[in-house]
Tab-separated table of C-alpha atoms in Angstrom:
chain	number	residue	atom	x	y	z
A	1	UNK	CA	-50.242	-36.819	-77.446
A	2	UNK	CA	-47.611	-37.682	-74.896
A	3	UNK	CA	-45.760	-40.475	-77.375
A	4	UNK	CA	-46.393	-37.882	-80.775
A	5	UNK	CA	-44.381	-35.391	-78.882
A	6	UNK	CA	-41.629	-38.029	-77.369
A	7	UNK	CA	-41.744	-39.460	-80.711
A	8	UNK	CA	-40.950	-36.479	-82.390
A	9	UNK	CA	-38.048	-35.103	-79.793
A	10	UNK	CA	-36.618	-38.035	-80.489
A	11	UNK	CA	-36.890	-37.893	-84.312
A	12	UNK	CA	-35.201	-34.391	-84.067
A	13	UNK	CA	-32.897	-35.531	-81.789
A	14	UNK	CA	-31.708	-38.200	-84.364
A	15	UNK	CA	-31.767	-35.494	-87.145
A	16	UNK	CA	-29.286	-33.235	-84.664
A	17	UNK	CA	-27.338	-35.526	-84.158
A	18	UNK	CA	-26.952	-36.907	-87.744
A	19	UNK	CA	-26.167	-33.694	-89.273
A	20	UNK	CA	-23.028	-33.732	-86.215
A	21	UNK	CA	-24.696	-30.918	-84.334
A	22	UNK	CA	-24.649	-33.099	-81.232
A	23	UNK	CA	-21.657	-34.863	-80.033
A	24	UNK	CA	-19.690	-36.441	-82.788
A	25	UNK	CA	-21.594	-38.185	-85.012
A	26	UNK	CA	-21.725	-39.168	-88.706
A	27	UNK	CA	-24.416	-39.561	-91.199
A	28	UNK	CA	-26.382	-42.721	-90.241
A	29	UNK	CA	-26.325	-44.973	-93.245
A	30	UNK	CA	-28.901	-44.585	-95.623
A	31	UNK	CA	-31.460	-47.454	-93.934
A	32	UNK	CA	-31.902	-45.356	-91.287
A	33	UNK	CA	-33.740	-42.472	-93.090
A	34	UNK	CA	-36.493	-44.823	-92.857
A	35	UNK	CA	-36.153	-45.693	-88.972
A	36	UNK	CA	-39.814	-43.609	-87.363
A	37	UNK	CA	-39.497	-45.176	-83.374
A	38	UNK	CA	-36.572	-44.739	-80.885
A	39	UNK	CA	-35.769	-48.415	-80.806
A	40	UNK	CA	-35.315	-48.337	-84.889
A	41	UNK	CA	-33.330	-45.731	-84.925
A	42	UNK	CA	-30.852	-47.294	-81.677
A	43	UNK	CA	-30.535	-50.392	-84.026
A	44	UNK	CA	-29.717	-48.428	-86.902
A	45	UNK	CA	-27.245	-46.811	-85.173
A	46	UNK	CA	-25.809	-49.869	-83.551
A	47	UNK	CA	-25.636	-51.734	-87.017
A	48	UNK	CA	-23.154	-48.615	-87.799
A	49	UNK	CA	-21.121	-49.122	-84.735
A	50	UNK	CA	-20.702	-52.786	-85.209
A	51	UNK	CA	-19.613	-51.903	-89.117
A	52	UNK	CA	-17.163	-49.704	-88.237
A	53	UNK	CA	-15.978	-51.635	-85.551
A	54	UNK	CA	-15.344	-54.575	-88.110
A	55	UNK	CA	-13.586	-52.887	-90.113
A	56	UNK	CA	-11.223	-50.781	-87.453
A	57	UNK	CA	-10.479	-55.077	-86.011
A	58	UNK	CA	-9.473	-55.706	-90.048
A	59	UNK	CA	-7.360	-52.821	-89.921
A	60	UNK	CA	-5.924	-54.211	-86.090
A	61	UNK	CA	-4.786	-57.292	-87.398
A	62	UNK	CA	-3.526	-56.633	-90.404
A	63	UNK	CA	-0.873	-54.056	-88.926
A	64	UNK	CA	-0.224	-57.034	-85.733
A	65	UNK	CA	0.853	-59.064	-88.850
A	66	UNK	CA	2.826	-56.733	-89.977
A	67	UNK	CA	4.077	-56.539	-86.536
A	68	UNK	CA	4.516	-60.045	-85.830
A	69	UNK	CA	8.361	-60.711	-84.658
A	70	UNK	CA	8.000	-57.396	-82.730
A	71	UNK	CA	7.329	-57.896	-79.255
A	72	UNK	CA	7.663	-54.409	-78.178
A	73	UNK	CA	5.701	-53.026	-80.900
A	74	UNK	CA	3.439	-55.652	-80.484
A	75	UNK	CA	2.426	-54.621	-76.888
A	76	UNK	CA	3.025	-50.833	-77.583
A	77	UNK	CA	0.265	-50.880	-79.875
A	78	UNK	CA	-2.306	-53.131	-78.052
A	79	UNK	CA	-1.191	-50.418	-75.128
A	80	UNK	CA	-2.593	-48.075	-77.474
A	81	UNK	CA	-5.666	-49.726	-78.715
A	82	UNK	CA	-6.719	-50.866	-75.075
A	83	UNK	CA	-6.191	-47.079	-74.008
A	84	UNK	CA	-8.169	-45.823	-76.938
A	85	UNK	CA	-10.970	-48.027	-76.300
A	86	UNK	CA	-11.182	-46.634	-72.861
A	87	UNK	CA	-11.082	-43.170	-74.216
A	88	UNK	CA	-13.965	-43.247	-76.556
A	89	UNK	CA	-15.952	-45.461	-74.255
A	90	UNK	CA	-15.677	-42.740	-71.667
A	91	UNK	CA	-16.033	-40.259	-74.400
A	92	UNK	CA	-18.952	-41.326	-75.578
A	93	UNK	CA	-20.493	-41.148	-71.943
A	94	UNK	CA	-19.479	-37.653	-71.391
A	95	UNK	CA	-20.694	-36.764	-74.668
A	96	UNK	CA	-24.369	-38.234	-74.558
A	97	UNK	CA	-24.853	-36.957	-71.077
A	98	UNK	CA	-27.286	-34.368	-71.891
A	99	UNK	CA	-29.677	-37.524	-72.553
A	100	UNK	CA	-28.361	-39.713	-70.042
A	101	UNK	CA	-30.810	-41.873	-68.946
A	102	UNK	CA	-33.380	-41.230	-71.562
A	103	UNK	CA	-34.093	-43.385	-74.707
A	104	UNK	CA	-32.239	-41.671	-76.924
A	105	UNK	CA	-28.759	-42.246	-74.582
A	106	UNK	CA	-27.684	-45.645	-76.328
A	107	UNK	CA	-28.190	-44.289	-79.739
A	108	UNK	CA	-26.094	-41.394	-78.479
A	109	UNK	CA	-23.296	-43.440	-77.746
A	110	UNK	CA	-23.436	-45.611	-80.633
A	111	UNK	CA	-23.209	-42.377	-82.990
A	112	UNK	CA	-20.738	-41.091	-81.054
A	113	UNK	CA	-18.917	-44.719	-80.826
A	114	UNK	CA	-18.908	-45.035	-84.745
A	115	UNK	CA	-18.095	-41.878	-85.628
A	116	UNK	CA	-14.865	-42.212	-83.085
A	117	UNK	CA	-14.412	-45.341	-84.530
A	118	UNK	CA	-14.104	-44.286	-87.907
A	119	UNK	CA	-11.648	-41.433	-87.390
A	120	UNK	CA	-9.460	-44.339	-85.449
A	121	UNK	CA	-9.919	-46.569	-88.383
A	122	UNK	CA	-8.230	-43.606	-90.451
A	123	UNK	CA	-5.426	-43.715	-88.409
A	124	UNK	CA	-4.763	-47.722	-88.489
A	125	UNK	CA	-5.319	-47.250	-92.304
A	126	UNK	CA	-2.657	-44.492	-92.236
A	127	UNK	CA	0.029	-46.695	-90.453
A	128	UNK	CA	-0.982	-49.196	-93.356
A	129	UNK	CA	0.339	-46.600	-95.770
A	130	UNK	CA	3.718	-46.080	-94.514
A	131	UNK	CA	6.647	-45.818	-97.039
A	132	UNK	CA	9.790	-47.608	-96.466
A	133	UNK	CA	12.153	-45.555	-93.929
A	134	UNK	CA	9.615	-43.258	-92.905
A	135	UNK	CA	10.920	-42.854	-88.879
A	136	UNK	CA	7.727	-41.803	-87.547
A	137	UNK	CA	5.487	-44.193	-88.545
A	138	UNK	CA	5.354	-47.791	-86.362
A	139	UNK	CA	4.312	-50.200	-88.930
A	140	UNK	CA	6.887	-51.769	-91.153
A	141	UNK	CA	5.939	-50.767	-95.175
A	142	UNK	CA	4.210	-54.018	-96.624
């Protein structure tokens, strides 16, 4: 009885936090529908974080080869990224403290993680999309 009940607080807990009603969290992809234990559902939500994360290092280098030349730039925006990564690591914490401690923390973060990762993988994207003489952005126009 003790697992059916842990088992299902941590279903709806995934659910919650899937449709962002807990800390900031996306949609888990689609193979996660199908996760049923805690340990499932962490990887699923890992294998997001890890995705995301790919693609927000793709989006990294290609503006630090855009920057390449530009020392200052250069470490301005690995100042940034460093900073960022602090942010949403600490973030993440603060936001999944409800459950520190329990199973369900990691998966917490990991939502949290890719769904902060994501919205910083809009911005690098953005700076991508800069026109030429456009002041405020950093990045050079391809």
């Amino acid at each position: 009885m003790r697992f059916r009940r842990s088992a299902s607080l941590a279903a709806a807990t995934f659910a919650a936090l899937a449709a962002g009603a807990t800390v900031r969290a996306q949609t888990p992809p689609k193979a996660c529908a199908s996760a049923a234990t805690q340990s499932e559902m962490t990887e699923c939500a890992d294998k997001a974080f890890r995705k995301a994360d790919q693609e927000l290092n793709d989006s990294y280098k290609t503006i630090e080869a855009r920057l390449k030349g530009d020392a200052e730039k250069m470490n301005r925006l690995v100042t940034a990224q460093r900073a960022w990564i602090v942010f949403r690591d600490a973030e993440c914490n603060f936001a999944a403290s409800n459950v520190a401690g329990g199973s369900a923390y990691p998966m917490t973060v990991a939502l949290c993680a890719e769904a902060m990762t994501n919205h910083r993988l809009q911005d690098l994207k953005a700076y991508l999309k800069c026109e030429e003489g456009d002041m405020s952005c950093p990045v050079p126009a391809k």
